[in-house]
Short mmCIF file of C-alpha atoms in Angstrom, two decimals:
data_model
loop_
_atom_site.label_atom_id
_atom_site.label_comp_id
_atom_site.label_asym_id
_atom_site.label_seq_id
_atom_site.Cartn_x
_atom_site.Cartn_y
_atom_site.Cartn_z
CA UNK A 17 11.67 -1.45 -4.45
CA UNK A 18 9.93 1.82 -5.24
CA UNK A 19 7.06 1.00 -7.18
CA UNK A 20 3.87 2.45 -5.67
CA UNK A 21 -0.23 1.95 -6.37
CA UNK A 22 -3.72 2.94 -5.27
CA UNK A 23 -6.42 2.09 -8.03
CA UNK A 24 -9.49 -0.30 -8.65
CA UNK A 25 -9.95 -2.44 -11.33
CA UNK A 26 -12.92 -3.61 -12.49
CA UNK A 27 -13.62 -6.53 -14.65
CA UNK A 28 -16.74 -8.68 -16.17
CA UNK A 29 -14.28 -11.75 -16.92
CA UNK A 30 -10.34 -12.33 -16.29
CA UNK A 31 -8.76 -9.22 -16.44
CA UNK A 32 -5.35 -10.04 -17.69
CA UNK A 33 -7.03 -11.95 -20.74
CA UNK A 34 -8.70 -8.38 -21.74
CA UNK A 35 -5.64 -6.49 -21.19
CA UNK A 36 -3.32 -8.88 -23.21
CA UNK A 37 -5.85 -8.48 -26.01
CA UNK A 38 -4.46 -4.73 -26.35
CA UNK A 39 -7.80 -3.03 -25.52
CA UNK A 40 -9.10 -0.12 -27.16
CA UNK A 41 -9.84 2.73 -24.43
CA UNK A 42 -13.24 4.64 -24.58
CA UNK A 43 -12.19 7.71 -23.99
CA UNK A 44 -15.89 9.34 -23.92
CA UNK A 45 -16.73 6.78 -21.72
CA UNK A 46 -13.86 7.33 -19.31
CA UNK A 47 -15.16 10.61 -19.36
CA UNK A 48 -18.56 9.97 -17.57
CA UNK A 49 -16.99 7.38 -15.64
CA UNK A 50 -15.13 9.92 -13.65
CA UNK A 51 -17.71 12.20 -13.76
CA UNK A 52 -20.55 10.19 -12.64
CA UNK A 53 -18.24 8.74 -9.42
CA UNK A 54 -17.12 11.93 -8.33
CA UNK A 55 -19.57 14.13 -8.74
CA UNK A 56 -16.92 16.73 -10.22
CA UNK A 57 -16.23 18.84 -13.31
CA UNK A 58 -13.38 16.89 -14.14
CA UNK A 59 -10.89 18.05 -17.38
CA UNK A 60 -8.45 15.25 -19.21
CA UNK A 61 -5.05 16.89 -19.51
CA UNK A 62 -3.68 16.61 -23.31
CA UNK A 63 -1.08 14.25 -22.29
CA UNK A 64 -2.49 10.09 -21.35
CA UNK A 65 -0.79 8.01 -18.46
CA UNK A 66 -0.67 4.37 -18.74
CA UNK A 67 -1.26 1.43 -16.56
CA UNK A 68 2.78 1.53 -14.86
CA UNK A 69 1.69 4.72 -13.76
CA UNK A 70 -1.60 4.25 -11.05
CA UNK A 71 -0.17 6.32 -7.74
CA UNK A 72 -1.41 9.50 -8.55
CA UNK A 73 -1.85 12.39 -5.88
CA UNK A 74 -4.52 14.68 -4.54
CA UNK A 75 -5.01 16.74 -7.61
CA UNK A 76 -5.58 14.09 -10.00
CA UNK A 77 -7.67 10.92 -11.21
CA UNK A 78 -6.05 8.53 -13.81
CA UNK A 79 -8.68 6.28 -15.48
CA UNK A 80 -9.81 3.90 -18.09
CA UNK A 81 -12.76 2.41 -19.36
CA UNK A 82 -12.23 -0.55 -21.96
CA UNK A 83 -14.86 -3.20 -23.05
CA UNK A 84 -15.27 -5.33 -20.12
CA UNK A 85 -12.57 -3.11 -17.93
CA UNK A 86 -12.25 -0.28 -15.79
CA UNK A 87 -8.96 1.21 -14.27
CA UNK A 88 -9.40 3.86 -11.85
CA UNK A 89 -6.61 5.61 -9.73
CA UNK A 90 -6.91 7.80 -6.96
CA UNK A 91 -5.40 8.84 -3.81
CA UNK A 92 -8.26 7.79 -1.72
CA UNK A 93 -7.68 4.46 -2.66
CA UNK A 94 -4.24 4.05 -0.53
CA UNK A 95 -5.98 3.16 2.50
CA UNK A 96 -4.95 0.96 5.59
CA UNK A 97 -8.56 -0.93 5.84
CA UNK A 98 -9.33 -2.30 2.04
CA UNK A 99 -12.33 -3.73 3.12
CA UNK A 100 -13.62 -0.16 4.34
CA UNK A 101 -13.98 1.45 0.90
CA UNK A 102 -16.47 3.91 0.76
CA UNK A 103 -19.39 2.03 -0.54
CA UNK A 104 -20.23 4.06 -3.61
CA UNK A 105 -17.16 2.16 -5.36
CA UNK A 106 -18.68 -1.09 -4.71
CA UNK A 107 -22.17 -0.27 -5.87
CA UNK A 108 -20.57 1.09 -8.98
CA UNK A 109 -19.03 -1.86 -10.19
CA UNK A 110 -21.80 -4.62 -8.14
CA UNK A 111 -21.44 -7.16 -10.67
CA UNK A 112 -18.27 -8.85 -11.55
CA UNK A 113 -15.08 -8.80 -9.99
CA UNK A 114 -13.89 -5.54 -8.54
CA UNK A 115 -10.18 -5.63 -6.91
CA UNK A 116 -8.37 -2.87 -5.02
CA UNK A 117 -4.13 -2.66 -5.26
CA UNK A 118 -2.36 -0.30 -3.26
CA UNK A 119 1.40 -0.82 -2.39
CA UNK A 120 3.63 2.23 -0.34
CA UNK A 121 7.20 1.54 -1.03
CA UNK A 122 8.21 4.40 1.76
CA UNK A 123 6.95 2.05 4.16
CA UNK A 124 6.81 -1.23 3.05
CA UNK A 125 2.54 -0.95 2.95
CA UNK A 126 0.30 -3.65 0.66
CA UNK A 127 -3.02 -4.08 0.72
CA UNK A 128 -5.50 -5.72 -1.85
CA UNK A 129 -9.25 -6.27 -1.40
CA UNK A 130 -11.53 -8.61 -3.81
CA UNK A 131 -15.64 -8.29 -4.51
CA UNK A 132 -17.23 -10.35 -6.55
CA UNK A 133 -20.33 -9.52 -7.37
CA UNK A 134 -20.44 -6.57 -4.87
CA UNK A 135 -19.71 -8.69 -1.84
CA UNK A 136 -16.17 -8.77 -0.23
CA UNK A 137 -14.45 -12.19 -1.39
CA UNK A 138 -10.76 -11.15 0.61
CA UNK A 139 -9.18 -8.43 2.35
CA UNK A 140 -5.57 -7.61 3.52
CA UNK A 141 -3.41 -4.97 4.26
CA UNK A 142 -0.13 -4.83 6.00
CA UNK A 143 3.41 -3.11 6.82
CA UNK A 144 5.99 -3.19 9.41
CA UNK A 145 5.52 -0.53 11.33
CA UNK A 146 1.36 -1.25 11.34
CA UNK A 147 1.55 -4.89 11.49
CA UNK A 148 -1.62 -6.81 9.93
CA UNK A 149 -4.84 -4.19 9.69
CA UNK A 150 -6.99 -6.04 7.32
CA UNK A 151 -7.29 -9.97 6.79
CA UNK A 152 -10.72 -11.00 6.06
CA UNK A 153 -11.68 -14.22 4.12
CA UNK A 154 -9.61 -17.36 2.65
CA UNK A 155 -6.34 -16.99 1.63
CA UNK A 156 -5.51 -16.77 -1.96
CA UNK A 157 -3.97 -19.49 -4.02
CA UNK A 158 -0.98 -16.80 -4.62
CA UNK A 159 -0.66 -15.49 -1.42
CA UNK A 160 -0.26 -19.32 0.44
CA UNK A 161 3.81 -19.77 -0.40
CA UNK A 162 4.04 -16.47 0.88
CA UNK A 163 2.96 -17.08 4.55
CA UNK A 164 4.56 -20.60 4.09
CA UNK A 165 8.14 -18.92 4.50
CA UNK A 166 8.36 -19.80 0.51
CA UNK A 167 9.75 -16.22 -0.27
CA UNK A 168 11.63 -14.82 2.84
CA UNK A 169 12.34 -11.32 3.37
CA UNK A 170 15.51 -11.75 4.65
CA UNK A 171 18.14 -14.39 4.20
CA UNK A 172 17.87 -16.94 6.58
CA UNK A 173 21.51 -16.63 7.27
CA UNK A 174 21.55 -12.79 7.92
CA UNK A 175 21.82 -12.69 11.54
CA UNK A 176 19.36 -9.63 11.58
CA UNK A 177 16.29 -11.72 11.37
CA UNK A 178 13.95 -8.87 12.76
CA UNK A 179 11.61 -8.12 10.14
CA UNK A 180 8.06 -8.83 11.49
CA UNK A 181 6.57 -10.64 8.55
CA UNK A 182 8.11 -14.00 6.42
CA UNK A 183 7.95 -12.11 3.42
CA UNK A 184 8.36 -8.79 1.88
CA UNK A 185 4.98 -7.27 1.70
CA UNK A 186 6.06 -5.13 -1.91
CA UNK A 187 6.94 -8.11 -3.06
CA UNK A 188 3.44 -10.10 -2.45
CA UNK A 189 2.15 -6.76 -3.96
CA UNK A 190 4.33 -8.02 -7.35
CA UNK A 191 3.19 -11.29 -7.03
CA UNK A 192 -0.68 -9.59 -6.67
CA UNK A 193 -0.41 -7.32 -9.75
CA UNK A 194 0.45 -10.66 -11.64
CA UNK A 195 -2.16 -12.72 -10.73
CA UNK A 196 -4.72 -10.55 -10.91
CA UNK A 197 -3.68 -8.37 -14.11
CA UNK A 198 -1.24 -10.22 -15.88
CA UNK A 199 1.51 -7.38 -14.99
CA UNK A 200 4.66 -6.55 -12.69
CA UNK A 201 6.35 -3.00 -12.04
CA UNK A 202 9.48 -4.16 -10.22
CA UNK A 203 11.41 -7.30 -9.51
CA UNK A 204 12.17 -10.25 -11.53
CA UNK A 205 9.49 -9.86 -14.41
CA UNK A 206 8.60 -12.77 -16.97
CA UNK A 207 8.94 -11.74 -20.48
CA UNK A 208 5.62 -12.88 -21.29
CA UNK A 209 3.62 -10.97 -18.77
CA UNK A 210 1.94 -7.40 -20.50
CA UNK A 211 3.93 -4.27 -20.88
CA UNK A 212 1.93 -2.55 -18.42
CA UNK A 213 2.87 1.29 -20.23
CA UNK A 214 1.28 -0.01 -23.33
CA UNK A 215 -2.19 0.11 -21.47
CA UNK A 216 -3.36 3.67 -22.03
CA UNK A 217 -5.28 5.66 -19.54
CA UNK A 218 -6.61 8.97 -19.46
CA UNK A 219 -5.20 11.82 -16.50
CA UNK A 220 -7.54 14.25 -14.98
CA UNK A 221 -7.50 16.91 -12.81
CA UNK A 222 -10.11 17.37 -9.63
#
């Protein structure tokens, strides 16, 4: 698997209802968006990204602001602690549902994080060589057949049985990008789920 994240997404109701509706991107307001979190004089480049493409690296932002919906990529957002997300995210987006993604194919890394409202709802974050770093509140409905062995990340019949976790942590990352947005990058993908390069989003550089 080499599909790799680090973005928020904010939403006032489900978020992969308003992105199957084909959303039409303010681009103006994407504009201040950036601007207004970062404190920068930020340029859009001529070309757009799109929503397969949210890993960007130290020189750039991707965003998006739709009605309803924010997208906002950075590289501060690939962090080991979720839950530890410098505050001035949080109070940006304090009502409705705000959700980090980040997955590190290089090293098998996924963490997620969940606010509703502004307050922390779930956090966790794990890879092999780490181990667990963040896992704060309830398990998710999604997440349960995971950690019941329901998706292994070996074969139970390969003799080398020596990964430390019962599943593949990309592949909860998957299963996390289509709960919470209605979209996969990688892996056995539903037809049905949205085309996630048909979601526009502005690039910009720092």
């Amino acid at each position: 698997m080499g599909a790799k994240t680090w973005m928020l997404l904010y939403s006032e109701g489900n978020a992969a209802e308003i992105l199957k509706s084909n959303p039409v991107m303010d681009r103006s307001a994407t504009t201040e968006l950036v601007k207004r979190l970062y404190g920068l004089e930020v340029n859009p480049l001529e070309e757009d990204g799109d929503l397969s493409y949210t890993c960007p690296y130290d020189k750039e932002i991707i965003a998006g602001r739709f009605p309803g919906l924010a997208v906002l990529a950075a590289d501060e957002f690939c962090i080991d602690h979720p839950s530890q997300l410098d505050p001035k995210f949080i109070e940006a987006f304090s009502s409705g549902t705000l959700y980090l993604h980040a997955m590190h194919s290089v090293v098998d890394f996924f963490g997620f994080a969940v606010w509703k409202d502004g307050t922390l709802q779930r956090s966790l974050s794990l890879s092999p060589d780490s181990g667990i770093l963040d896992d704060i509140g309830s398990r998710l409905p999604f997440e349960v057949p995971f950690w019941a062995g329901e998706h292994p990340a070996v074969d139970p019949d390969d003799e080398d049985d020596s990964y430390p976790f019962v599943f593949h942590p990309l592949e909860l990352g998957e299963a996390a990008l289509k709960e919470f947005f209605g979209y996969q990058l990688e892996g056995m993908i539903d037809s049905s789920l949205i085309e996630p390069g048909d979601i526009p989003l502005m690039v910009f550089k720092r």
